[in-house]
PDB file of C-alpha atoms in Angstrom:
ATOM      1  CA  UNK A  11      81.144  36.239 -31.571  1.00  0.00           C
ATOM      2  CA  UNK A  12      79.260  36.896 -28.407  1.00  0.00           C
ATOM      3  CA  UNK A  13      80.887  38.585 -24.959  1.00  0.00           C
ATOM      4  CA  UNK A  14      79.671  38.655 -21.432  1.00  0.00           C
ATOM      5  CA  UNK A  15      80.267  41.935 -19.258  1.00  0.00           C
ATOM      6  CA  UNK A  16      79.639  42.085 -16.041  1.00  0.00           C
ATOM      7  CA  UNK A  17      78.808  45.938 -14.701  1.00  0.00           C
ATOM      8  CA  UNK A  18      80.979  45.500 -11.061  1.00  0.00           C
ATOM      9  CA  UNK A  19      79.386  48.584 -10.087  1.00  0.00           C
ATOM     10  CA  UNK A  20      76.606  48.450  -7.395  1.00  0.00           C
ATOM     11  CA  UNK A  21      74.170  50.691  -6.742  1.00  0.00           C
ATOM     12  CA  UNK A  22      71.056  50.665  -4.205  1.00  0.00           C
ATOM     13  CA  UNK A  23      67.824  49.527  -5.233  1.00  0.00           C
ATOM     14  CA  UNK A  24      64.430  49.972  -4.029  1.00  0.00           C
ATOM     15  CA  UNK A  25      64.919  46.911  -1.617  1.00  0.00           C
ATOM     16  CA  UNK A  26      67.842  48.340   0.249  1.00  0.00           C
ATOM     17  CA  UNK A  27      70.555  46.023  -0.657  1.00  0.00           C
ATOM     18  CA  UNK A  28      72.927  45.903  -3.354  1.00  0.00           C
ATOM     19  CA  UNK A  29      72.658  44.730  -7.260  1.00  0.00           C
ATOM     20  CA  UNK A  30      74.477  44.114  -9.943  1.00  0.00           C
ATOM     21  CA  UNK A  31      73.269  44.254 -13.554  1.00  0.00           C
ATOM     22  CA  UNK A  32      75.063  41.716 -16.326  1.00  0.00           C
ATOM     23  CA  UNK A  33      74.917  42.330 -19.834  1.00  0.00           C
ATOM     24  CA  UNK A  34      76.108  40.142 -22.732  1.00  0.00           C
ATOM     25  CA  UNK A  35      76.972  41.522 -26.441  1.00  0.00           C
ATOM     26  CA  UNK A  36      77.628  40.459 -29.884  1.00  0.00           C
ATOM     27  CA  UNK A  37      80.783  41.367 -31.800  1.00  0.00           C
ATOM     28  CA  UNK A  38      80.126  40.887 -35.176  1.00  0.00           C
ATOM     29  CA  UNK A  39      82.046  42.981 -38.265  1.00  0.00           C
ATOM     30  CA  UNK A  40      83.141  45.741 -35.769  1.00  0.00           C
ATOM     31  CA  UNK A  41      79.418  46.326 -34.864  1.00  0.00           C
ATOM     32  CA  UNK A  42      79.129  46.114 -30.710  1.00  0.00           C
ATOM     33  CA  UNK A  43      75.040  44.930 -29.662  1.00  0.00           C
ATOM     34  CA  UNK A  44      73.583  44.361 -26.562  1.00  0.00           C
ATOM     35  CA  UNK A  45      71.732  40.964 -26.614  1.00  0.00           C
ATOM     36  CA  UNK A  46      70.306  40.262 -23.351  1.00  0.00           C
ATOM     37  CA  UNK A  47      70.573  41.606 -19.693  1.00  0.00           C
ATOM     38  CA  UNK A  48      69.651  40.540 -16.529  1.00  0.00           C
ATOM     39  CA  UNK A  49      70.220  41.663 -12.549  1.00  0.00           C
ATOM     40  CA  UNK A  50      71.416  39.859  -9.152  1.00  0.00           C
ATOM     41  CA  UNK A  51      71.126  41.144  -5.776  1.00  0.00           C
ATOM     42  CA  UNK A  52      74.922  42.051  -4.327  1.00  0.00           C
ATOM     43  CA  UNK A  53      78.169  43.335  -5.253  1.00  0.00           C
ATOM     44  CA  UNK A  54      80.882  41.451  -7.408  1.00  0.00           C
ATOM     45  CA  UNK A  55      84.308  41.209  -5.277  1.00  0.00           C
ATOM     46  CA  UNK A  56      86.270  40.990  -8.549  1.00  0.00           C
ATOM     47  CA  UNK A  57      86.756  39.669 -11.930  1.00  0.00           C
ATOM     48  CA  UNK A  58      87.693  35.929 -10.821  1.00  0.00           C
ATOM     49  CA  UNK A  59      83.875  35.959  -9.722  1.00  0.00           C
ATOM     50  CA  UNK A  60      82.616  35.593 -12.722  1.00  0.00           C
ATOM     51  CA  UNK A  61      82.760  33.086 -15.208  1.00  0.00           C
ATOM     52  CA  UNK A  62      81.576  31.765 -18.389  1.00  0.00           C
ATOM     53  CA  UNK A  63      80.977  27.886 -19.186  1.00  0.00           C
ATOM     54  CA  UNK A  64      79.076  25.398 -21.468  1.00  0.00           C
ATOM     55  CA  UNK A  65      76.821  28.016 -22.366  1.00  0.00           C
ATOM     56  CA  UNK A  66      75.603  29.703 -18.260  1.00  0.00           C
ATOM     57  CA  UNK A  67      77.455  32.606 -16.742  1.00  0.00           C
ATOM     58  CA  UNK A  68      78.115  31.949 -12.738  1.00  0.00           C
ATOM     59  CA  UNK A  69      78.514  34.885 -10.680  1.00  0.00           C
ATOM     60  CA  UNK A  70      79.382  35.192  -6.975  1.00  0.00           C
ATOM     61  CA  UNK A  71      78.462  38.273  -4.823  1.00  0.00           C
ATOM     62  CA  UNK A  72      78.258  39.710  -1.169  1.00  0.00           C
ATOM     63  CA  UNK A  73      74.881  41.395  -0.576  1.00  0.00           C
ATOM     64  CA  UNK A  74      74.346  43.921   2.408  1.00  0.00           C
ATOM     65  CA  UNK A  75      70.952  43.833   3.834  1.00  0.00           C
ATOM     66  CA  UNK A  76      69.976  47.581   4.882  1.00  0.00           C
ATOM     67  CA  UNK A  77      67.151  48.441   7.170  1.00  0.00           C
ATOM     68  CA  UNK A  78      65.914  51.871   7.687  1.00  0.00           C
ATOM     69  CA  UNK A  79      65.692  53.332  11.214  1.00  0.00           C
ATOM     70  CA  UNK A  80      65.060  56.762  12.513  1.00  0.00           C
ATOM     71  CA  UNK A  81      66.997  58.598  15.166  1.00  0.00           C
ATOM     72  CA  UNK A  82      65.633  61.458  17.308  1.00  0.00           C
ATOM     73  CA  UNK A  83      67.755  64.274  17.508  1.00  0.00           C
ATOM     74  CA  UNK A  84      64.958  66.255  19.051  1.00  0.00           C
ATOM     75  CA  UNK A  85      61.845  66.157  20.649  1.00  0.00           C
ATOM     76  CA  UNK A  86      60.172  67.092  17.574  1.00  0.00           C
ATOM     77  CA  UNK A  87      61.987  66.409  14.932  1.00  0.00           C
ATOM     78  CA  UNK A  88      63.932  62.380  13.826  1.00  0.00           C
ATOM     79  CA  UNK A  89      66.211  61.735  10.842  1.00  0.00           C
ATOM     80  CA  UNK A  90      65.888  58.344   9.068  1.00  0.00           C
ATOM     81  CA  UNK A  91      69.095  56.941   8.568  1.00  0.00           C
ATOM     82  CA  UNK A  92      69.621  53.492   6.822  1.00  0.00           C
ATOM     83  CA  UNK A  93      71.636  50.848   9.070  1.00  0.00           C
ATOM     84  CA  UNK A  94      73.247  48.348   7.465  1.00  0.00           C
ATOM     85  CA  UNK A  95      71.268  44.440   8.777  1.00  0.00           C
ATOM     86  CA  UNK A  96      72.993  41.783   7.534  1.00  0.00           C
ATOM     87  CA  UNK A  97      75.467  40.702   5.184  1.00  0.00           C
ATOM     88  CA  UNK A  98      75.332  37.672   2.851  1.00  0.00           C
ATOM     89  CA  UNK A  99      76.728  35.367  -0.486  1.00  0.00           C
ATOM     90  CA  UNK A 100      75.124  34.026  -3.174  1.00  0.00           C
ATOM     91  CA  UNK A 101      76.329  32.522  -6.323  1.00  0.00           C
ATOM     92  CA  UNK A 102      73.376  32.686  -9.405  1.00  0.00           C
ATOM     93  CA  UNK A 103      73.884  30.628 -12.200  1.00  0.00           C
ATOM     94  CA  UNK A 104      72.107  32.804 -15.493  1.00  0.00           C
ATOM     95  CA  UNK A 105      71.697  31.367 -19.311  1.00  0.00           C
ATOM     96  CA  UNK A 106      72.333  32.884 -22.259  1.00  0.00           C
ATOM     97  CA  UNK A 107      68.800  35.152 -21.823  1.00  0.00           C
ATOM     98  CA  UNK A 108      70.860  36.687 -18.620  1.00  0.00           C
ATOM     99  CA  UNK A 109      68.141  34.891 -16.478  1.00  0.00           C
ATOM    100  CA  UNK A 110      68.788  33.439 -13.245  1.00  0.00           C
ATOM    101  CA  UNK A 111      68.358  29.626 -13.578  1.00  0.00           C
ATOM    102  CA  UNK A 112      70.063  28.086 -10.564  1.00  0.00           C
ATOM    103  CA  UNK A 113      71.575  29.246  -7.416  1.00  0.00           C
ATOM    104  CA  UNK A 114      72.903  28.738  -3.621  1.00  0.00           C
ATOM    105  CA  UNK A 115      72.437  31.294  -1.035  1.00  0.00           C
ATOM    106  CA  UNK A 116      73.467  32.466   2.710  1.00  0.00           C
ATOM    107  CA  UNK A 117      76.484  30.686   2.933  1.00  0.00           C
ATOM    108  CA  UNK A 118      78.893  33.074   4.634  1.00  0.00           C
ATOM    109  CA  UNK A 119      76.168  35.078   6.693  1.00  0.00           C
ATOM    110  CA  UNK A 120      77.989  38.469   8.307  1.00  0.00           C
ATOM    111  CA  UNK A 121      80.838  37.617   5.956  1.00  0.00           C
ATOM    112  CA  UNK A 122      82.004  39.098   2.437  1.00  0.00           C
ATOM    113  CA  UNK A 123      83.760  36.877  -0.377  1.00  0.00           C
ATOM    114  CA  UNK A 124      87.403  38.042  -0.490  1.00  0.00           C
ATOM    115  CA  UNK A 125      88.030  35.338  -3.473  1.00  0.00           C
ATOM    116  CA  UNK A 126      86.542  33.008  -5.638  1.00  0.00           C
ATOM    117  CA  UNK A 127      88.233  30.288  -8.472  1.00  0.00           C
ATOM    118  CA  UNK A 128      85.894  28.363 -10.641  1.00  0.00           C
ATOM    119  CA  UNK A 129      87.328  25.074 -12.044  1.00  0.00           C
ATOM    120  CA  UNK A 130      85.258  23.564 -14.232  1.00  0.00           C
ATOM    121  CA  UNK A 131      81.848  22.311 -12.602  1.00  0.00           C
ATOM    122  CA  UNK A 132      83.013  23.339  -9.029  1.00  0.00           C
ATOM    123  CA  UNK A 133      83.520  26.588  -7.984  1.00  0.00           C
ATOM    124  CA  UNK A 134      85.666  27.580  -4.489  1.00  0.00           C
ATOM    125  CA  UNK A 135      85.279  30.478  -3.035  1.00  0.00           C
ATOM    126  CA  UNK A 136      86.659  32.309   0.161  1.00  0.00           C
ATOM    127  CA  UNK A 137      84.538  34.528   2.263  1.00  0.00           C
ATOM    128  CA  UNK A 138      86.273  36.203   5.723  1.00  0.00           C
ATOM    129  CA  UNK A 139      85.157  37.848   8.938  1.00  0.00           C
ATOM    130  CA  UNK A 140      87.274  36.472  11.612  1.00  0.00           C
ATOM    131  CA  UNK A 141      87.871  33.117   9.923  1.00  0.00           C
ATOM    132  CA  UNK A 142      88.415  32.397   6.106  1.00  0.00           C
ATOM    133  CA  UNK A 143      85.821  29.468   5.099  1.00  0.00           C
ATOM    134  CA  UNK A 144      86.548  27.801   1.902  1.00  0.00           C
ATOM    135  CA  UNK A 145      83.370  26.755   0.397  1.00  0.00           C
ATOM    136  CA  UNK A 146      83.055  24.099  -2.446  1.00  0.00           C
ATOM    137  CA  UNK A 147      80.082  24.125  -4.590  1.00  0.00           C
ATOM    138  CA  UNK A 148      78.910  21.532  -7.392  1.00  0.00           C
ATOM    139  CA  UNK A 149      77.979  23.380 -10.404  1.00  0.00           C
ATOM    140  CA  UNK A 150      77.367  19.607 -12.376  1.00  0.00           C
ATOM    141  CA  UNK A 151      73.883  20.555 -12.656  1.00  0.00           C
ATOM    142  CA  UNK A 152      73.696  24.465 -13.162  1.00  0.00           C
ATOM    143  CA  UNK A 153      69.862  24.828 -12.318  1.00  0.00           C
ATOM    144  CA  UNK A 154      70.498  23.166  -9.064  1.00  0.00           C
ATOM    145  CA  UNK A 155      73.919  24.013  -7.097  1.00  0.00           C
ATOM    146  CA  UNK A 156      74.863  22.068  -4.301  1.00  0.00           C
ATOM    147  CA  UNK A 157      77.164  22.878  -0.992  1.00  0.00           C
ATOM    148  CA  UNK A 158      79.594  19.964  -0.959  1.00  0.00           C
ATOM    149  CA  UNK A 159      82.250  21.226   1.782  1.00  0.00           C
ATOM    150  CA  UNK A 160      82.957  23.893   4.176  1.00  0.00           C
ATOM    151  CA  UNK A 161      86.782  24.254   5.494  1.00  0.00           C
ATOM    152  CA  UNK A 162      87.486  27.074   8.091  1.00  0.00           C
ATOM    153  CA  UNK A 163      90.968  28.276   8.679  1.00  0.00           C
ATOM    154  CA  UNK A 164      92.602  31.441  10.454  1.00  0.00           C
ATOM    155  CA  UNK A 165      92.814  34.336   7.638  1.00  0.00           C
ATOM    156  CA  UNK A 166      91.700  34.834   4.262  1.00  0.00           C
ATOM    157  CA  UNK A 167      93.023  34.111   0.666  1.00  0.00           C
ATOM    158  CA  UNK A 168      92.451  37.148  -1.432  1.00  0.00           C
ATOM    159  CA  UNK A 169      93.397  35.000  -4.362  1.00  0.00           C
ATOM    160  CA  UNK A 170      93.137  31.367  -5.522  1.00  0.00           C
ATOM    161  CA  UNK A 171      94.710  29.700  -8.421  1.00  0.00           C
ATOM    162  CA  UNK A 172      95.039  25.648  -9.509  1.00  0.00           C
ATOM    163  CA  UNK A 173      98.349  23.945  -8.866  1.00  0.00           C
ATOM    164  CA  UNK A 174      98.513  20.823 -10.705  1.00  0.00           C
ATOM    165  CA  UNK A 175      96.135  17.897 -10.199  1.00  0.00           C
ATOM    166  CA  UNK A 176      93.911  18.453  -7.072  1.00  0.00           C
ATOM    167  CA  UNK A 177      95.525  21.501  -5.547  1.00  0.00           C
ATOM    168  CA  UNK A 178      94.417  25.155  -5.192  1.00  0.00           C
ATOM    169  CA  UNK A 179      96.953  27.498  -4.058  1.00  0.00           C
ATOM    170  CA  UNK A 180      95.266  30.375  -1.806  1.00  0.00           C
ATOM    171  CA  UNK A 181      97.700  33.919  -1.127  1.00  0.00           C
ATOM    172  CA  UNK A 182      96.208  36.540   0.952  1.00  0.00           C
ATOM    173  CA  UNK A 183      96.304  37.701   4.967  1.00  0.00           C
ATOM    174  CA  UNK A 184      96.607  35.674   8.242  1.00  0.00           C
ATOM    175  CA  UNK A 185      94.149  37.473  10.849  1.00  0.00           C
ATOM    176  CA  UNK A 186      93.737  36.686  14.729  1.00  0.00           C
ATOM    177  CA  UNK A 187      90.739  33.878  14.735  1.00  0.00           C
ATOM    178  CA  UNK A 188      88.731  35.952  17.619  1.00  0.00           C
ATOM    179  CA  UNK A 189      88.861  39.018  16.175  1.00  0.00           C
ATOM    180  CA  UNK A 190      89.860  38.853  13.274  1.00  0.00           C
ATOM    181  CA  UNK A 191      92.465  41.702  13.068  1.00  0.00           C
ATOM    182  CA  UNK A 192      94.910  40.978   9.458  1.00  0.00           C
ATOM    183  CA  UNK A 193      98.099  40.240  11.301  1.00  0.00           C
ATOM    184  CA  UNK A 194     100.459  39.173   8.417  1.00  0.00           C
ATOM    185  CA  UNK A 195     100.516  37.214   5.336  1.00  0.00           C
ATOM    186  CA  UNK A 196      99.308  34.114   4.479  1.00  0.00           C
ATOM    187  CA  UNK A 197      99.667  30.938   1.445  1.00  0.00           C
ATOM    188  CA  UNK A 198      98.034  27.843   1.842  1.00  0.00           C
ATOM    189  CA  UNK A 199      97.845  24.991  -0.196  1.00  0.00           C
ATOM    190  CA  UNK A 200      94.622  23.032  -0.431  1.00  0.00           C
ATOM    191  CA  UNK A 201      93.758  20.185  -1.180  1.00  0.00           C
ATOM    192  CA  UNK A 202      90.721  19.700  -3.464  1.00  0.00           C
ATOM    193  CA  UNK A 203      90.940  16.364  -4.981  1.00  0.00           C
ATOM    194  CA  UNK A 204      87.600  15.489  -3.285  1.00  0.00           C
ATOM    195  CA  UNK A 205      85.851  18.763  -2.815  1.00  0.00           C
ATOM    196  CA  UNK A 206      83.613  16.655  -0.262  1.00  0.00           C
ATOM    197  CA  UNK A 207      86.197  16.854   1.767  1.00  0.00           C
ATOM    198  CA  UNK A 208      89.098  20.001   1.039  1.00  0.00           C
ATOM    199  CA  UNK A 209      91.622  20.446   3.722  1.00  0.00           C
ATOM    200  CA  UNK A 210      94.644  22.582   3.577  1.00  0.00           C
ATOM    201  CA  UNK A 211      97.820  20.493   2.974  1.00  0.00           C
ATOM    202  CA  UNK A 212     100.347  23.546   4.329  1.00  0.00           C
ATOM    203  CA  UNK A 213     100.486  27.296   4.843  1.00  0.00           C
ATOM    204  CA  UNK A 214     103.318  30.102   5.978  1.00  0.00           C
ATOM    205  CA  UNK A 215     102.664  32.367   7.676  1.00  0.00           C
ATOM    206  CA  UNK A 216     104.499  35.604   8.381  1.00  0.00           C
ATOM    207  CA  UNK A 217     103.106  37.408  11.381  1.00  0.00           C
ATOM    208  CA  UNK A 218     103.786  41.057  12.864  1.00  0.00           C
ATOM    209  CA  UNK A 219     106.455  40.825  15.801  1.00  0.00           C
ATOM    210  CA  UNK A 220     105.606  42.681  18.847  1.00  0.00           C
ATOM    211  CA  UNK A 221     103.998  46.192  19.127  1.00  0.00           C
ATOM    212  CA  UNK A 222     105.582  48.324  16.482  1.00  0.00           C
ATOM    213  CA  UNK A 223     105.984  45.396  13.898  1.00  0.00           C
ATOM    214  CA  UNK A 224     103.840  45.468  10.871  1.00  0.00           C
ATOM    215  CA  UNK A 225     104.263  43.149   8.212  1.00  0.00           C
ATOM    216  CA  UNK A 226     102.375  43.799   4.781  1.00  0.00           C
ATOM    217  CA  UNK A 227     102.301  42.508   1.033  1.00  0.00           C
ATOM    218  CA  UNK A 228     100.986  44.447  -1.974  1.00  0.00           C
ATOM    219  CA  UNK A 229     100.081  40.918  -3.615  1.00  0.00           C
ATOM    220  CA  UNK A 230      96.796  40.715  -0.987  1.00  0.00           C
ATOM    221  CA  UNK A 231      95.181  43.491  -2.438  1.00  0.00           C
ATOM    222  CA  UNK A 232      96.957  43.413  -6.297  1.00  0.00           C
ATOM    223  CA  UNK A 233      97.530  39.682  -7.530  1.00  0.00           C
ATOM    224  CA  UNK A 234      99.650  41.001 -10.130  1.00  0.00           C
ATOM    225  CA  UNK A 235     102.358  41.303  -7.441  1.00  0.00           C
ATOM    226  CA  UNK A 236     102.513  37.473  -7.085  1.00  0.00           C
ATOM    227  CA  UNK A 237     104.763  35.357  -9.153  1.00  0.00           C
ATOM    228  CA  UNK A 238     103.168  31.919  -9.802  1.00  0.00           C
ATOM    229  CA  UNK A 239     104.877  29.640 -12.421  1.00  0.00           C
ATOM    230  CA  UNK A 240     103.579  25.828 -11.113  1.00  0.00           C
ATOM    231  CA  UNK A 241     106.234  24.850 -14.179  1.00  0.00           C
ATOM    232  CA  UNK A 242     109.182  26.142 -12.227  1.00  0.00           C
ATOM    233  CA  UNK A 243     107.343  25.040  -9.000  1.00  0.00           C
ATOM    234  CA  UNK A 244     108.232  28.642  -7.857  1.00  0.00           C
ATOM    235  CA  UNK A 245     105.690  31.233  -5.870  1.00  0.00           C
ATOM    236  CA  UNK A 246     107.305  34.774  -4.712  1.00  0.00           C
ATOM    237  CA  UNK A 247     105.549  37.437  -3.350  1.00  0.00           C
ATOM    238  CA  UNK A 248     106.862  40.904  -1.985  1.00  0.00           C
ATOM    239  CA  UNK A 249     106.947  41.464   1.749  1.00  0.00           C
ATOM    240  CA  UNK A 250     106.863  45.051   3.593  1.00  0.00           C
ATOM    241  CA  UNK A 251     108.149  44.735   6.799  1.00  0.00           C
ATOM    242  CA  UNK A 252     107.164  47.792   8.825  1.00  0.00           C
ATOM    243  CA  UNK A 253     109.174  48.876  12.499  1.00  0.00           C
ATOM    244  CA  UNK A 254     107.183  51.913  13.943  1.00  0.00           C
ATOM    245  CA  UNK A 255     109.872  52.324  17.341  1.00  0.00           C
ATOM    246  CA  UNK A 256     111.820  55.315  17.817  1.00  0.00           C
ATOM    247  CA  UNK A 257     115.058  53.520  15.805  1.00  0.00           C
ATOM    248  CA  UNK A 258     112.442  51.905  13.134  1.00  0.00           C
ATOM    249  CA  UNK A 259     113.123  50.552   9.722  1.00  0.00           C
ATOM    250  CA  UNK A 260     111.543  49.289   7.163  1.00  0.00           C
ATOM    251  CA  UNK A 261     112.688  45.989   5.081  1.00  0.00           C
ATOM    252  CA  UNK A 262     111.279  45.363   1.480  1.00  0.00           C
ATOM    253  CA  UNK A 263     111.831  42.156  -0.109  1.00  0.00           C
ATOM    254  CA  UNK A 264     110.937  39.576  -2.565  1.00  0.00           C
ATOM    255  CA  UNK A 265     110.454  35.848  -1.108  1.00  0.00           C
ATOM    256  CA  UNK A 266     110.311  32.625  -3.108  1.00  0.00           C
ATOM    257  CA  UNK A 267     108.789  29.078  -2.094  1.00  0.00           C
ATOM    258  CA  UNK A 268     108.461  26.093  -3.344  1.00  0.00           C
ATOM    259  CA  UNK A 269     105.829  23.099  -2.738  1.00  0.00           C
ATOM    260  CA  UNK A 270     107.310  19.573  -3.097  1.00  0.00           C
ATOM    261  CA  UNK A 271     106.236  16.729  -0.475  1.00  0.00           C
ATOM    262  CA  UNK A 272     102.904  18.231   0.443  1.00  0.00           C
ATOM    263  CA  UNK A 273     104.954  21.177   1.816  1.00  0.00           C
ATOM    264  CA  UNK A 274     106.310  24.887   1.392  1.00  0.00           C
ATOM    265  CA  UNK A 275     109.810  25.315   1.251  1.00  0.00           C
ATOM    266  CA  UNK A 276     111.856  28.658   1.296  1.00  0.00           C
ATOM    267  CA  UNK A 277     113.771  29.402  -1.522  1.00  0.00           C
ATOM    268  CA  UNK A 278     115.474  32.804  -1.644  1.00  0.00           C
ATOM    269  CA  UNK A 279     114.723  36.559  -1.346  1.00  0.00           C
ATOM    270  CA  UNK A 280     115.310  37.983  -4.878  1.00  0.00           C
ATOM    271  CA  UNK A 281     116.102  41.659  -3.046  1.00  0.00           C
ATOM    272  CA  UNK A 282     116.009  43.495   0.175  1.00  0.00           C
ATOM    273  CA  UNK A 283     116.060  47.239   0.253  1.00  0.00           C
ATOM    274  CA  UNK A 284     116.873  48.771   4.111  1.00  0.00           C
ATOM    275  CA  UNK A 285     115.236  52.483   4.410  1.00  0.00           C
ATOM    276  CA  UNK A 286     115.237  54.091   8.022  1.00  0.00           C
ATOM    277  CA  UNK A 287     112.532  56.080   8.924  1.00  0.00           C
ATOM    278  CA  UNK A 288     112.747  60.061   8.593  1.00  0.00           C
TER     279      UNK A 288
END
């Protein structure tokens, strides 16, 4: 029995940017081996960027590009700092020998992935600076991946997950498009029955009211927070409504939705819990 790890910790190499090592091992009788390791340039965003299938591991990652500069802070004397270039995606395809094989690059320039779902021969993966860009990629023919769409939309999703036949539900933040300040939350619903051509079907959106209004989940940064059950056609999520005036208060609830009709439709709040601020 044979497991891939992937080490999620970075560290800088000689070419000032980020990498990754990836190490698969045999479990045999009790008795843990290493059998093969490899590297990739850039950082992995989480465990759903990874993935295992018909014998190739595919691994998405945001790479920062780091120059070296020096800055005078005398006359006679400079410190050499190291500025950070560019930032960019990749997803490497590796066999079994944890050697890269296949692999698409630069998509996302100056962005980072914030999530990534691999379905079978397609991966989809979200990367966010001011926009959230849902990217399709054809993983058919693993020595060779292949862009097939590019959808742009206000926000991010931190997390993606299949609903039913040609869907992908995305949870995560809504953000202003121009500068791309997190205003709220956001769930979309995409359509991905021809990743040529993905669009997103519906989304709510629950945006931060005037100055002192803040409105948070826990489920964009911990997907264990969401409740996802496609059986029950139910999706619930906690909300964190913040009020920073002089009479603030801050709500904490629970919301359910539904999708039925190519649509989102509120359900109920499971609780609410009123605390004024000291």
């Amino acid at each position: 029995y044979e497991i891939l790890i992937g080490l999620v910790g970075s560290e800088m190499c000689i070419r000032d940017s980020d990498e990754s090592e990836i190490t698969r091992f045999s479990v045999s009788g009790g008795a843990v081996a290493p059998q093969a390791s490899g590297k990739v340039n850039g950082y992995v965003n989480d465990q759903f960027s990874m993935s295992e299938y018909n014998g190739f591991f595919r691994i998405a990652v945001t790479e920062n590009v780091w120059e070296e500069s020096t800055v005078f802070a005398e006359e006679d004397s400079s410190i050499a700092t190291n500025a950070l270039v560019t930032q960019k995606n990749s997803l490497y395809v590796l066999d079994m020998d944890m050697k890269v094989v296949g692999s698409i690059s630069d998509f996302g320039i100056n962005e980072q992935i914030k999530s990534v779902n691999f379905s079978g021969d397609t991966a989809y993966a979200v990367t966010f600076r001011q926009t959230d860009p849902l990217y399709a990629i054809d993983l058919s023919n693993p020595y060779s991946p292949v862009m097939l769409d590019e959808l742009k939309i206000s926000g991010y999703s931190s997390y993606m997950q299949k609903w039913g036949d040609g869907l992908l539900l995305g949870f995560g933040a809504e953000a202003d498009e121009d500068t791309g300040m997190e205003t709220g939350i956001k769930v979309t619903m995409f359509d991905n029955s021809n990743p040529d051509e993905l669009a997103a079907l519906d989304s709510v959106s629950l945006i931060s009211g005037g100055e002192f209004e803040y409105i948070y989940s826990e489920a964009v940064y911990e997907r264990k927070a969401l409740f996802i059950d496609e059986e029950r056609n139910l999706i619930g999520f906690p909300v964190d409504k913040y009020n920073y005036d002089e009479n603030g208060q801050s709500l904490y609830s629970y919301q359910f939705y539904s999708f039925e009709n190519d649509s989102f439709t509120y359900k109920a709040v499971s609780y609410t819990h009123l605390r004024a601020h000291e």
